[in-house]
Short mmCIF file of C-alpha atoms in Angstrom, two decimals:
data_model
loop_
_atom_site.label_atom_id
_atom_site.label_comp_id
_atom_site.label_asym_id
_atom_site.label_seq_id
_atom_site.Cartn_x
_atom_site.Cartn_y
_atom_site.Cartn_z
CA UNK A 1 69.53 91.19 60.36
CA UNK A 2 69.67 92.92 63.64
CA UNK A 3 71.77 92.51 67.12
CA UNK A 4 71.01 93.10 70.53
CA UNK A 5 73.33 94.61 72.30
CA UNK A 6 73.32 94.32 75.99
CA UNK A 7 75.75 96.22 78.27
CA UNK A 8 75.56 97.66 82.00
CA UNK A 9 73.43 100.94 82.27
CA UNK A 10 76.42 102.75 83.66
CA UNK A 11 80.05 102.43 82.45
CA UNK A 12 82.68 104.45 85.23
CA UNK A 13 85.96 104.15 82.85
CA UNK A 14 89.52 105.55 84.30
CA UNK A 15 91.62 106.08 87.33
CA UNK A 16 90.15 106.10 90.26
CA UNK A 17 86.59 105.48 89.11
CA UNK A 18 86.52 102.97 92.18
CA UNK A 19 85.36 106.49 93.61
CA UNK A 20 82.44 107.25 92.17
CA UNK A 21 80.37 104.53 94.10
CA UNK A 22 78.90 106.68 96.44
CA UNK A 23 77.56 108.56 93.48
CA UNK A 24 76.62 105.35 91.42
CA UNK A 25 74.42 103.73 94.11
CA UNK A 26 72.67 107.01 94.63
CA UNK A 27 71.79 107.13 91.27
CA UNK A 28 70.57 103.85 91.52
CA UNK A 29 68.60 104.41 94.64
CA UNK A 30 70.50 102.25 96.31
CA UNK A 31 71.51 102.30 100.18
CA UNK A 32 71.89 98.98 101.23
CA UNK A 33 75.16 97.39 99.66
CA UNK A 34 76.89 94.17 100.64
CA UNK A 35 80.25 93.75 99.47
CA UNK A 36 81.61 90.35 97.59
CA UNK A 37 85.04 89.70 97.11
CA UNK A 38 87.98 87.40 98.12
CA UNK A 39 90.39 87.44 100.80
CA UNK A 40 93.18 89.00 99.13
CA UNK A 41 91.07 92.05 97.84
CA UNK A 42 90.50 92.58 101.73
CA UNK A 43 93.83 92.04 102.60
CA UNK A 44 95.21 94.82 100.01
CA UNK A 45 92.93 97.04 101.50
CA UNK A 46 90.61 97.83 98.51
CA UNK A 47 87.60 96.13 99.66
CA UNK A 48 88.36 98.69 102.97
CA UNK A 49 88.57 101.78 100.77
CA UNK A 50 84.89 101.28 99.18
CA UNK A 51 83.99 101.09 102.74
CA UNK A 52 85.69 103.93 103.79
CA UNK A 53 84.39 106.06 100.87
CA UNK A 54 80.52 104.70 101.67
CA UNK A 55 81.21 105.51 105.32
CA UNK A 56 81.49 109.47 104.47
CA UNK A 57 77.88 108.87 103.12
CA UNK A 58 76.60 106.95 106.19
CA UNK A 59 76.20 104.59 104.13
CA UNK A 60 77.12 100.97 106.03
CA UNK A 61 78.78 98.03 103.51
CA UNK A 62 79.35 94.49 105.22
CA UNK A 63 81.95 92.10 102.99
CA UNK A 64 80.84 88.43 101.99
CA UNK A 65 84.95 87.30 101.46
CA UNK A 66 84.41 84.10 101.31
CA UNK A 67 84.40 83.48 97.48
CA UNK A 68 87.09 80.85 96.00
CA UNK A 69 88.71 81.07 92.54
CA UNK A 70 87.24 78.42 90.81
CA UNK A 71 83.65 79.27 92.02
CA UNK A 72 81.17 76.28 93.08
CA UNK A 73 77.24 75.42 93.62
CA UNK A 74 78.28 75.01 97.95
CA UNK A 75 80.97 78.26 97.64
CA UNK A 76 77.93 80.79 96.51
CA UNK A 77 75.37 79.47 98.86
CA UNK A 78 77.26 81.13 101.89
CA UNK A 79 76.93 84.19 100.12
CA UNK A 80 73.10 83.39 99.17
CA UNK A 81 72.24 82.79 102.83
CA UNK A 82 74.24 85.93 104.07
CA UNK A 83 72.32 88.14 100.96
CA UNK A 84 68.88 87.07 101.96
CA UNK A 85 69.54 87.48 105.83
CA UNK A 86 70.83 90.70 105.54
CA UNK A 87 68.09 92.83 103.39
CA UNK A 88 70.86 93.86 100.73
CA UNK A 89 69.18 96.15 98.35
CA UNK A 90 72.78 95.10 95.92
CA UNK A 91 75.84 93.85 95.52
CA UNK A 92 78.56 95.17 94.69
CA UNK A 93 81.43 92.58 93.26
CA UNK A 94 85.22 93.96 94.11
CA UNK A 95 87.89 91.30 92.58
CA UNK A 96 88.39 89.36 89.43
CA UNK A 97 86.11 86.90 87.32
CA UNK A 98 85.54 84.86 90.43
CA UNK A 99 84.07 86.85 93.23
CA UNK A 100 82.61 88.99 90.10
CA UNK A 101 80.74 85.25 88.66
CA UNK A 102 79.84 84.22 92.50
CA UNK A 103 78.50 87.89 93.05
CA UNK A 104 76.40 87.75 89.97
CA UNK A 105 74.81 83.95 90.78
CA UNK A 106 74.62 84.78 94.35
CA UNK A 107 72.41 88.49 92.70
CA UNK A 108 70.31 85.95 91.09
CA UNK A 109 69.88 82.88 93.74
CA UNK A 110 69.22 85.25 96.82
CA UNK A 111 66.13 87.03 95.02
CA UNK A 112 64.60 84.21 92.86
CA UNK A 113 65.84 80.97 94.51
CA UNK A 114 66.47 77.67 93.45
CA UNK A 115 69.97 76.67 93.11
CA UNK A 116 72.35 77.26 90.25
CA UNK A 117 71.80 73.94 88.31
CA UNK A 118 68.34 75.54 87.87
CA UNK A 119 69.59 78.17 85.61
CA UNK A 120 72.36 76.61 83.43
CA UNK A 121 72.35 76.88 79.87
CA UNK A 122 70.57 75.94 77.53
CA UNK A 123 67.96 78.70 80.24
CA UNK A 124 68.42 81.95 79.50
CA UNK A 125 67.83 83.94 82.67
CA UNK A 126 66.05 86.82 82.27
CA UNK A 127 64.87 87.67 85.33
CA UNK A 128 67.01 90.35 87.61
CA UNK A 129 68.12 89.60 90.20
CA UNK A 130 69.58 91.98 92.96
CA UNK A 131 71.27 94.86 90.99
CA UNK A 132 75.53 93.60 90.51
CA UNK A 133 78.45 96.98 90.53
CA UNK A 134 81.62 95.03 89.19
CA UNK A 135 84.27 96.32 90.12
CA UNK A 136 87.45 94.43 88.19
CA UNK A 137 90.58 94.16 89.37
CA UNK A 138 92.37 92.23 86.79
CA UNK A 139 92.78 92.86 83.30
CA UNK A 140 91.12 89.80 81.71
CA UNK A 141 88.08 87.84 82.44
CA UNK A 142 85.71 90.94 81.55
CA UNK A 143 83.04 89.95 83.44
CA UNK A 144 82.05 93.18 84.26
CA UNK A 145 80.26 93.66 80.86
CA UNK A 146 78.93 90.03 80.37
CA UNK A 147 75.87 88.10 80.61
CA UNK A 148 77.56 85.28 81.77
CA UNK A 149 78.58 83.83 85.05
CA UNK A 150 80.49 80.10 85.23
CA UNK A 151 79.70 77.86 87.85
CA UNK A 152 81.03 74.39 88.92
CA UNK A 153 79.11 71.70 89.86
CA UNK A 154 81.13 69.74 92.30
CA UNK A 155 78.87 66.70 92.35
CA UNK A 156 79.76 66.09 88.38
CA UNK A 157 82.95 68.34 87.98
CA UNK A 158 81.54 70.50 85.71
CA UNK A 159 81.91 74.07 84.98
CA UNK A 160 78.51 74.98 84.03
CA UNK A 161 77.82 78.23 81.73
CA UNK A 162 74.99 80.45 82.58
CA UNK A 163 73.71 82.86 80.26
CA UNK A 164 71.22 85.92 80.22
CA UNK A 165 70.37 89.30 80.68
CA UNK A 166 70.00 88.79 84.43
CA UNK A 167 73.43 88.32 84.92
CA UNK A 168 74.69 91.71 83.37
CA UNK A 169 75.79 93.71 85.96
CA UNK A 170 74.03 96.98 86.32
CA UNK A 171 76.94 98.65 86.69
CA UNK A 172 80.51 98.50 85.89
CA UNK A 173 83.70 100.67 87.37
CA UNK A 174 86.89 99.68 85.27
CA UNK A 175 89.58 101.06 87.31
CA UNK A 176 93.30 100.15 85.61
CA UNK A 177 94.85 101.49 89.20
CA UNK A 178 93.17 98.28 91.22
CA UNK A 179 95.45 95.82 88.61
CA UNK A 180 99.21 97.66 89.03
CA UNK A 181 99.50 94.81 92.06
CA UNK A 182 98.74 92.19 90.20
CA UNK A 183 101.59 89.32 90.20
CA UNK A 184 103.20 88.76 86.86
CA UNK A 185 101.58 84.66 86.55
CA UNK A 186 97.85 86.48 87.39
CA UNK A 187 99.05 88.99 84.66
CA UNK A 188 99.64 86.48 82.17
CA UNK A 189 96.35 84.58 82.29
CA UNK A 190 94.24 87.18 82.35
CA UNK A 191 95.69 88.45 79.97
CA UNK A 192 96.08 85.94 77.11
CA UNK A 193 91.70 85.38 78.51
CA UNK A 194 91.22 88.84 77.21
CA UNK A 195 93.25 88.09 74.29
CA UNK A 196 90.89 84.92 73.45
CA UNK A 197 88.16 86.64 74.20
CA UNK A 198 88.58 89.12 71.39
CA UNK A 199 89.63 86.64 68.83
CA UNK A 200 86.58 84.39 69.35
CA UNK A 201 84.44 86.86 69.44
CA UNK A 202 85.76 88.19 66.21
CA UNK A 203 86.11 84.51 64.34
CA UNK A 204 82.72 83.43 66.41
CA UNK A 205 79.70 82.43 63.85
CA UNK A 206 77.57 85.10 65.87
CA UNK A 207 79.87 87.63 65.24
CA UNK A 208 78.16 90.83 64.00
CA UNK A 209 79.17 94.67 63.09
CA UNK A 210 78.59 95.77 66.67
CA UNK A 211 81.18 93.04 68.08
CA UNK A 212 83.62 93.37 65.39
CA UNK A 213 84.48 96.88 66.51
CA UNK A 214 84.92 96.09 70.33
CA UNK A 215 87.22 93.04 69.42
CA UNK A 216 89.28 94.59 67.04
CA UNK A 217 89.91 97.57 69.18
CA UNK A 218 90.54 94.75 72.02
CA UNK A 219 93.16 93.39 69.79
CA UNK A 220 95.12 96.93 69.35
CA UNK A 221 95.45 97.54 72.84
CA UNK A 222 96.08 93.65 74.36
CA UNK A 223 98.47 92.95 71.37
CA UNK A 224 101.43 95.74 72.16
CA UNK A 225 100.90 95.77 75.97
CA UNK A 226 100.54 92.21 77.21
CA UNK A 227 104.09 91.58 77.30
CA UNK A 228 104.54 94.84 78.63
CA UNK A 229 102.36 94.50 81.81
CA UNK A 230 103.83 91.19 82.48
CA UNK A 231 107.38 92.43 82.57
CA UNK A 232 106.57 95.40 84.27
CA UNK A 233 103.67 96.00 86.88
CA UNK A 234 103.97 99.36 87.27
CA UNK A 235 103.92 100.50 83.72
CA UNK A 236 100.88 102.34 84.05
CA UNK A 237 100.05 102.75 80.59
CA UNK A 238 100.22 99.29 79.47
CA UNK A 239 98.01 98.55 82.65
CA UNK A 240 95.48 100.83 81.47
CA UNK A 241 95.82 99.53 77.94
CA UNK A 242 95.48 96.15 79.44
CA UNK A 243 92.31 97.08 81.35
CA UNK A 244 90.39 98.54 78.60
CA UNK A 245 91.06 96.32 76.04
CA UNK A 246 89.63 93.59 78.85
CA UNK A 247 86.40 95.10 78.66
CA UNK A 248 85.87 96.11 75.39
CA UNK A 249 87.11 92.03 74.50
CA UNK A 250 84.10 91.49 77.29
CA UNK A 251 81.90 93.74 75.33
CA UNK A 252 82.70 91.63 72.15
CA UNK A 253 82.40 88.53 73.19
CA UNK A 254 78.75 88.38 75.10
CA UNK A 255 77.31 90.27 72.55
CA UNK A 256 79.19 87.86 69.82
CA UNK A 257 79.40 84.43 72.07
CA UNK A 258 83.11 82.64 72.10
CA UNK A 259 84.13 79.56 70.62
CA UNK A 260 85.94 76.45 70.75
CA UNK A 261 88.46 77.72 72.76
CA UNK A 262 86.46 78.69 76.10
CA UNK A 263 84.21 75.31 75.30
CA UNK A 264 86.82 73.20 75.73
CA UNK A 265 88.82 75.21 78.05
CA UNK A 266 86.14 74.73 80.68
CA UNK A 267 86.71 71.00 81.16
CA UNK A 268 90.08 71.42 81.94
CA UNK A 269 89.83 73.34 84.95
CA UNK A 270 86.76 71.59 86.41
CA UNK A 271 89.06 67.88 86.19
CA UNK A 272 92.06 69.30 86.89
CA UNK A 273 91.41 72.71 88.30
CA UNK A 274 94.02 74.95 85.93
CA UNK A 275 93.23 78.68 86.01
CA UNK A 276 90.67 79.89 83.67
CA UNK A 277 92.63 82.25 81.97
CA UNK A 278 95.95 79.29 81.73
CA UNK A 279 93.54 76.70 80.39
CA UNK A 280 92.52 79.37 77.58
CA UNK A 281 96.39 79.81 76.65
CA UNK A 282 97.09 76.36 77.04
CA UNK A 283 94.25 75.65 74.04
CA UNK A 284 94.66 79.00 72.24
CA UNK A 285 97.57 77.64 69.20
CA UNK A 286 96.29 74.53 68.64
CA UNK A 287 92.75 75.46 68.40
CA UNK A 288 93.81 78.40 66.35
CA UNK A 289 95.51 76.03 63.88
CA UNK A 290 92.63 73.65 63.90
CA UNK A 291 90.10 76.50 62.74
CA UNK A 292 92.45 78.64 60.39
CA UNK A 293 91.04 77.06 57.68
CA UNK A 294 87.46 77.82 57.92
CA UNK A 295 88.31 81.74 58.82
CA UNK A 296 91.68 82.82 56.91
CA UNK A 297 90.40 86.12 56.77
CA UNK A 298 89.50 86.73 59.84
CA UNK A 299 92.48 85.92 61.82
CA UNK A 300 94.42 87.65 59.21
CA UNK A 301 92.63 90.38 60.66
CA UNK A 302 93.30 89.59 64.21
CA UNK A 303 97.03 89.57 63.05
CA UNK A 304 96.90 92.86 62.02
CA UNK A 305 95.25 94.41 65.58
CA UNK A 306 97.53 92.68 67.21
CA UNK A 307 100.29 94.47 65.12
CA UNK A 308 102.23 91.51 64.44
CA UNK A 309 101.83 91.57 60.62
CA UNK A 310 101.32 94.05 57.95
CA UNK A 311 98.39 95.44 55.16
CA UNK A 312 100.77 94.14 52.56
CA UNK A 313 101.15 90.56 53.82
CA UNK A 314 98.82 88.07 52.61
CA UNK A 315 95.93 86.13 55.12
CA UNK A 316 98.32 82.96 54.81
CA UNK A 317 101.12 84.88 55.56
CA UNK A 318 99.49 87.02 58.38
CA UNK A 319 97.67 83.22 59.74
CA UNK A 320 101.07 81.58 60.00
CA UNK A 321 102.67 84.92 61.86
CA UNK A 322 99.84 84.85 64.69
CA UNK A 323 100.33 80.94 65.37
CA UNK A 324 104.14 82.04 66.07
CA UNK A 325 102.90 84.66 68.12
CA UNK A 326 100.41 82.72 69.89
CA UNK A 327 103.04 80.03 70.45
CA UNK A 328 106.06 82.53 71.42
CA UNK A 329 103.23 84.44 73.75
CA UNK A 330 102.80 81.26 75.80
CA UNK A 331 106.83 80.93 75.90
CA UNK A 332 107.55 84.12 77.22
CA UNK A 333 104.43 84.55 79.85
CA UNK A 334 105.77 80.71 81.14
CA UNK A 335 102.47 79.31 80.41
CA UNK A 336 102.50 75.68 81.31
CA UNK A 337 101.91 72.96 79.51
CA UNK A 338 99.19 70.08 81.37
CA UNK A 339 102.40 68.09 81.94
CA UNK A 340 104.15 71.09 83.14
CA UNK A 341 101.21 72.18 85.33
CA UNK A 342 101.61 68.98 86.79
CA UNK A 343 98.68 66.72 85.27
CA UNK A 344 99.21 63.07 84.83
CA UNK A 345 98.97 62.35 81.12
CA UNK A 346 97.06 58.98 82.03
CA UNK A 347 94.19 60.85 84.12
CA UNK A 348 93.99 63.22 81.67
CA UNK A 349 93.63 60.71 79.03
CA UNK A 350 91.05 58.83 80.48
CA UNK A 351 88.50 61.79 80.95
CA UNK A 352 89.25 63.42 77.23
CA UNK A 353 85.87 61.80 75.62
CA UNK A 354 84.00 63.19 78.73
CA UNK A 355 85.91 66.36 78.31
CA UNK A 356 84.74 66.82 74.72
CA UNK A 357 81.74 65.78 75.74
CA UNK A 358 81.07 68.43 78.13
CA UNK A 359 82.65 70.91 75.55
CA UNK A 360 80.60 70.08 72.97
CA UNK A 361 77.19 70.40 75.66
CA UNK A 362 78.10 73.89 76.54
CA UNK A 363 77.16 75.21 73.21
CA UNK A 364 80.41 77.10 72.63
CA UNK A 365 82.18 74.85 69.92
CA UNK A 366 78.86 75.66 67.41
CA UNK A 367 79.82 79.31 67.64
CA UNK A 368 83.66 77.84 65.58
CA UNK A 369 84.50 78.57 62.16
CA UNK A 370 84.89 74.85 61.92
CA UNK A 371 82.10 73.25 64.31
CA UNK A 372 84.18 69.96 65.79
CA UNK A 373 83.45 66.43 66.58
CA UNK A 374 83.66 64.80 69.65
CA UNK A 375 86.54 63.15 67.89
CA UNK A 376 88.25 66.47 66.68
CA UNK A 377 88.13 67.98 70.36
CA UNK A 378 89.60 64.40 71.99
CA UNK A 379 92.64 64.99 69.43
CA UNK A 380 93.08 68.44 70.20
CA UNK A 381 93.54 67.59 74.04
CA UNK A 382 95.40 64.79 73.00
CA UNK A 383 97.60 66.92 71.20
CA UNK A 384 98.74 68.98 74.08
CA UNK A 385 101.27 65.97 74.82
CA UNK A 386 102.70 66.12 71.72
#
């Protein structure tokens, strides 16, 4: 059996390959960019610097900043309205997941119309939209190489996943340089999201050859330099270890699809709005544990890249040394638990069938080793009181 594999046309991999966007939209015969990124991207001055280097082209670039970091249905259609005023002939998308997810469903909504609920899953979007250049600055969402954006629709608080070629960006410029700010808590959840990434994508049911080799090598470089990055900002190497291993896990996992993890992760931060990334971590041991069973193998394996266990130990031996990991990862990076995070236990309680239920609708949990039941997912959350 076959797999398609679907990446950007052009991959700009290194230090300062934020540069080469003069060069990038010339070879995409593109003149007429509007920039989309947040507030603090502007404020650190990178969104200026693409600016400045498009300037010494006469080439003009106007920033859309208004993008928020759980992205929503009324927070893209600012940027929609702005995209189809202005006679953009792209986009290109400077921050993390967020403005990269609102860049790539603004692409889509300012060419084709409609609005987002339109092109929720179980769609896939083919069409293109206005051509995306990601440009990532943190080390974990790997949006960059995906053909997936996340919206939330504030009318039923759901995060809704949106999936096809159309939202692959055309381009991608993974530059480790733009993360060395980043704030040891932004750090940490990106981080352990580039970390799940890999390992559902390697455990997923869609897994194939192709995806097996991105999340693996994922694994190698996360697994030794996650702790590293969060201790210590400025140690370039585990930043650029950090960076790549974020986009090959992106690579993996939408061309391999994640699991229960990211399915039931989504829930969480449309009820209660937790971080993407700290929703994942919050999840990642127990769901681990829950699907060990169905996979020993494979998350053996995952112990291994992560260099946490040897060839000589056994799968159950190698299983049992990644749920300490997973569990001492969360410790040291200060990942909350809900309580900690400051969720009542008796709201969060009362929305777990719904939660499950909206898990279960995204189509993520079918990719599991072990598919759950609404039941199984309601004790999982449950069991993050425990």
């Amino acid at each position: 059996m076959s797999t398609q594999v679907i990446l950007p046309r052009i991959m700009q991999v290194g230090e300062d390959a934020i540069l080469q966007i003069p060069n990038i939209l010339v070879s995409l015969g593109c003149n007429r960019p509007l920039i989309i990124t947040d507030k603090m991207m502007v404020a650190l001055g990178y969104a200026g610097r693409i600016q400045m280097s498009l300037g010494a082209q006469n080439i003009s670039a106007p920033i859309f900043d208004d993008t928020v970091p759980e992205p929503t249905v009324e927070s893209i259609q600012a940027g929609v309205e702005k995209a189809q005023k202005g006679n953009y002939d792209c986009i290109i998308a400077l921050g993390g997941g967020s403005p990269i997810d609102s860049a790539k469903a603004i692409a889509i909504l300012a060419k084709h119309g409609g609005v987002m609920q339109d092109y929720r899953f179980p769609r896939m979007v083919m069409e293109q939209g206005l051509p995306v250049i990601a440009v990532p600055t943190t080390a974990g969402t790997g949006s960059e190489v995906t053909r997936f954006t996340i919206i939330t629709d504030e009318t039923t608080d759901e995060k809704m996943l949106c999936v096809g070629i159309g939202f692959m960006p055309v381009a991608a410029l993974v530059d480790y340089k733009l993360t060395i700010s980043l704030p040891p808590r932004i750090t940490a959840d990106t981080g352990i999201d580039a970390l799940t990434h890999a390992i559902e994508a390697y455990v997923s049911k869609k897994a194939n050859p192709y995806s097996d080799s991105q999340a693996i090598a994922a694994m190698k470089l996360i697994g030794p330099n996650l702790r590293k990055a969060y201790h210590n900002g400025e140690d370039q190497r585990a930043r650029e270890a950090m960076m790549l291993g974020s986009t090959l896990a992106g690579v993996a996992f939408s061309n391999a699809s994640v699991a229960l993890v990211h399915g039931m992760s989504r829930p969480i931060g449309a009820f209660f709005h937790v971080p993407h990334g700290l929703s994942n971590a919050m999840l990642l041991p127990s769901v681990t544990a829950y699907s060990m069973p169905a996979a020993a193998e494979r998350y053996a394996d995952c112990a291994r890249a992560m260099g946490i266990t040897t060839a000589q130990d056994s799968n159950e031996i190698a299983n049992q040394k990644l749920l300490i990991e997973l569990r001492a990862l969360n410790d040291e990076l200060a990942v909350p638990t809900p309580e900690q995070f400051g969720i009542k236990r008796d709201e969060f309680f009362d929305v777990c069938q719904t939660m499950a239920e909206q898990a279960l609708a995204s189509g993520s949990p079918a990719n599991n080793p072990i598919e759950p039941s609404i039941s199984d997912m309601v004790a999982i959350y449950q069991g993050l009181w425990d």
